[in-house]
Amino acid sequence: MPAPGITGRIRPTKVKKQQNTQKRKRDDVDVEKLEQAVAALDPKNGSYKDFTDLPLSDPTKQGLKSCHFAVMTDIQAKAIPLALQGHDILGAAKTGSGKTLAFVIPVLENLYRLQHVGVDAGLGALIISPTRELAIQIFDVLYKLGKHGHMFAAGLVIGGKSLQAEREALTRMNILVGTPGRILQHLSQTVAFNVDDLKMLVLDEADRILDMGFQRDVDAIIDYLPKERQTLLFSATQSRKLSDLARLSLSEPEYVSVHAEADSATPKSLQQNYIVCPLQEKLDILWSFIQASKKSKILVFFSSAKQVRFVYESFRHMQPGIPLLHIHGRQKQGARLETTHKFSAAKHSCLFATDVAARGLDFPAVDFVIQVDCPEDVDTYIHRVGRTARYNRDGRGVLFLTPSEEEGMLKKLEAKKVPIELINVREKKRKSIKEQVTHMCFKDPQLKYLAQKAFVTYVKSIYLQKDKEIFKLKEYDLEEYSASLGLPGAPRIKFLKGDDSKARKQASRDAIEVSGSEDEEEDEDEKKKAKAKAGVRTKYDRMFERQNQDILADHYKKLVQHEDADGTDEPTNGKEPTEDAPMPDADDDFLSVKRRIPADDDIPEAEEALEASTRNQKVVHLDGAKNPIIIDSNRREKLLKSKKKLLKLKDKGKKLVFDEDGNAHEIYELEDEEDFRAKGLPEEQRKRFLEQAREVVAEADVEDKAAAKAKKKEKMRKRKEKERAEMEGDGMGVEIEGGEDALANFLADADASDREEWSDDGEEEEEEEERGEQKRQKKWFEEESDEETATAKRRKKVKASRDVERAQPKTLEDLEELAAGLLG
Ligand code: ADP
Ligand code: MG
């Protein structure tokens, strides 16, 4: 098996060039012969039984042989000859009947005969699957079958890898298997991805791919593909909607339906049963069932990822004695892959799954498929149950139905030729786990949270089910169900309000409120929608939405109500006035403008204050503040107590100068006009002022220059001294250094303990030692108690002291300072 990476070449690893050319020659002959043989096929004859009866290329024959496929299944015998001849095909055959080979063989063969191979050939066949797991499985079959001599480059595009990495490989591919979303992403974003020469399009689980969920992606993909191509559709349940066929532009498709005439839509070797049990007993029965079948491989389906998670987590805690696994669409790709591998390989295991595992997956030897939550329709039922009893093996399916679902579902199953029988659960074997689950939820808030989510999503899923003949929300006992999940009461769900809210209100007075939109994704979607609806929101909108913060909001609300009342804005949306939100009093406010505020200006604060006082809000007049402060919240009330904060509300102060008598003057005071004139003409006055200023500047300049000169001199002197010291050091060399080192070592030893304590960046210290720097000496200002002071502080101090020490022998000032210190 190839690593489940993005690409895999299905050619043998090392093919010598010589062999290659020889092979090519043989291929040419091969292809011609094959072409003739295929043309001579009579697909409707039905006489082909074994793969050897068909004109297939040597590499394909080899592949089939190595996989031990000899006899064809019905669908293969019917579909392959037609597909080899290039017909479009609508293939329907039961689950596990070998549909994969029915399209993989024609893909390999038709491209082989066309010699659609190599980098330049571009993409020849595109195989689309609804899930990543199924795409991987198809790729696996393609790989195993094609690796015995086919030269195609085949790839897998399912996301979960970097787009760029896929991109590079993609352009070389001849056959691609992928999921709709990722394929579309590449078609629209990868420039070099050439599909103009595509010969074949295959949709596995076609009905799923063509349904609503994938519609947009698939339509967009098809737009990129050439119209002239062969299209193959396969599924266990096949709709023949004309609209779908038109979408795919099928030309005269051949319907190959193997079970249309059969008396059942499901494999014969599949035993199907259902049990009827109320919602609240489902978990008990499931647990009891698993306990009774520990030596089997069980696949259990639920309706949502939340259900899966809750049951998985709670059962895991209860140690069921069989390995539990879970898979759902919310998991990371890696986890999903690992789970499928584990479950495939396991002998005894129980996998809890959503419908991501319902389609196409070929887990070997599954004994039971349990459907705990009723599937949305019969097709889903068939696909789920089809994970067992594959290719002539035995298998059992058990469907759990609540009493209210029984009638509707049975009718539908019967109509689609699904033979199913009622069975009862032996009371002796039944064990109640309700108490245990309740206890776990009580102890573990996370589990309780999962239970709440599981409850909400389940109820929502019932609510959203299309088939109301089966799913009748009112018939389920939700209180009991929530209790069976270990919850103290049924979480309230918003969308139920409309139904019979009075009864519910009564029932769940003390229920925990769980937001109706539990689902993060849905939540986001809803938010987005709401946003889109709301249109463009301005800064003012946001400001006014913030309620109870300032009076502006109230004020705006009034204005808006005016608008509402006179119908200029969105009025009441046709809603009836309710108690909570009475209609604005139309008579009162009708077209009467009470105040008008210019859109861009803030409301004058004085007016605000006026309004506030009429509103019984406290207004405080502060000394030093021009405008009064409105106290409309506790926060503001508190603000009054802080002088520092109040400063901000006061007006900015002025700088004053005081004369000799202590009188305050402003810095610049205007003199009398008369005084001014008395001093002479303005021009002269200016000149005089300039001269005075020049004198002041000149004086200051002399001082500054002298200071700068002194500084420079000092610097020079220090440099020379340093140079001299260095020269002297050179001359005396080793001896002194050694002496200093000895001292340094001693000092280091003396206060090593001290140092260790503060030196947490030891490396740095070591380096310094290596540089032969002087060691630290305990200073006069360091007392023993200093050891207890904070490390950082100490390091700083010590560093500073060292600096002093290092400078010690160098300048006079330093010596003086040290001496003073010692004396001190
Ligand atoms: P489907 O897609 O119809 O559900 P698959 O193609 O997954 O079924 O095949 C179901 C199983 O049958 C696979 O494990 C496959 O290996 C096996 N199988 C298919 N065709 C043959 C065959 N001709 N002979 C033996 N086993 C086969
Ligand atoms: Mg299949």
Tab-separated table of N, CA and C in Angstrom, residues 44 69 79 87 89 175 201 227 231 283 341 363 431 443 458 486 495 511 529 591 596 646 649 697 726 783 785 804:
chain	number	residue	atom	x	y	z
A	44	LYS	N	-23.912	-6.749	-24.273
A	44	LYS	CA	-25.272	-7.164	-23.871
A	44	LYS	C	-25.424	-8.681	-23.800
A	69	PHE	N	-8.034	-11.617	-7.990
A	69	PHE	CA	-9.382	-11.429	-8.539
A	69	PHE	C	-9.479	-12.264	-9.809
A	79	ALA	N	-20.793	-3.989	-16.405
A	79	ALA	CA	-20.358	-2.616	-16.654
A	79	ALA	C	-19.025	-2.520	-17.392
A	87	HIS	N	-18.801	3.731	-23.463
A	87	HIS	CA	-20.148	4.221	-23.150
A	87	HIS	C	-20.163	4.986	-21.832
A	89	ILE	N	-21.941	5.465	-18.343
A	89	ILE	CA	-22.613	4.419	-17.557
A	89	ILE	C	-23.214	4.956	-16.273
A	175	ILE	N	-3.981	10.388	-13.794
A	175	ILE	CA	-5.223	9.960	-13.140
A	175	ILE	C	-5.276	10.607	-11.755
A	201	LEU	N	-14.515	10.837	-16.681
A	201	LEU	CA	-14.914	11.358	-15.372
A	201	LEU	C	-15.681	10.258	-14.650
A	227	LYS	N	-16.477	18.743	-22.717
A	227	LYS	CA	-17.782	18.075	-22.849
A	227	LYS	C	-17.631	16.684	-23.461
A	231	THR	N	-18.321	9.425	-19.101
A	231	THR	CA	-18.675	9.645	-17.701
A	231	THR	C	-19.251	8.368	-17.101
A	283	LEU	N	-29.072	4.114	25.017
A	283	LEU	CA	-27.711	3.932	25.518
A	283	LEU	C	-27.569	2.641	26.310
A	341	HIS	N	-7.588	3.122	9.639
A	341	HIS	CA	-6.565	2.071	9.576
A	341	HIS	C	-6.724	1.115	10.746
A	363	PHE	N	-14.342	-1.708	5.134
A	363	PHE	CA	-13.643	-2.284	6.285
A	363	PHE	C	-13.789	-3.787	6.204
A	431	LYS	N	-28.773	-4.038	30.734
A	431	LYS	CA	-28.221	-3.446	31.939
A	431	LYS	C	-28.395	-1.928	31.851
A	443	LYS	N	-19.628	14.326	38.017
A	443	LYS	CA	-18.232	14.493	38.436
A	443	LYS	C	-17.383	15.239	37.400
A	458	TYR	N	-28.921	16.469	18.852
A	458	TYR	CA	-29.861	15.408	18.482
A	458	TYR	C	-31.256	15.993	18.250
A	486	GLY	N	-27.444	11.618	31.392
A	486	GLY	CA	-26.787	12.017	32.638
A	486	GLY	C	-26.997	13.466	32.986
A	495	PHE	N	-35.065	27.067	19.195
A	495	PHE	CA	-36.024	26.983	18.098
A	495	PHE	C	-37.333	26.338	18.498
A	511	ALA	N	-34.373	24.427	33.986
A	511	ALA	CA	-33.442	23.779	33.065
A	511	ALA	C	-32.251	24.686	32.805
A	529	LYS	N	-24.771	35.565	8.598
A	529	LYS	CA	-26.036	35.913	7.953
A	529	LYS	C	-26.607	37.178	8.562
A	591	LEU	N	-44.149	61.954	13.980
A	591	LEU	CA	-43.548	63.053	13.222
A	591	LEU	C	-43.130	64.255	14.054
A	596	ARG	N	-32.843	67.991	17.220
A	596	ARG	CA	-32.101	67.607	16.036
A	596	ARG	C	-30.622	67.725	16.355
A	646	LEU	N	-9.774	62.342	38.359
A	646	LEU	CA	-10.552	63.568	38.213
A	646	LEU	C	-9.778	64.631	37.432
A	649	LEU	N	-10.627	65.057	33.985
A	649	LEU	CA	-11.896	65.692	33.638
A	649	LEU	C	-11.831	67.207	33.762
A	697	VAL	N	22.279	85.569	24.043
A	697	VAL	CA	22.724	84.354	23.352
A	697	VAL	C	24.243	84.292	23.316
A	726	GLU	N	47.638	50.468	29.323
A	726	GLU	CA	47.723	49.272	28.480
A	726	GLU	C	49.168	48.953	28.143
A	783	GLU	N	25.392	44.375	52.971
A	783	GLU	CA	25.339	43.702	54.252
A	783	GLU	C	24.871	42.279	54.031
A	785	SER	N	22.352	40.883	55.101
A	785	SER	CA	20.921	40.813	54.813
A	785	SER	C	20.626	41.019	53.330
A	804	VAL	N	32.663	50.050	39.299
A	804	VAL	CA	33.469	50.956	40.110
A	804	VAL	C	34.834	50.343	40.326
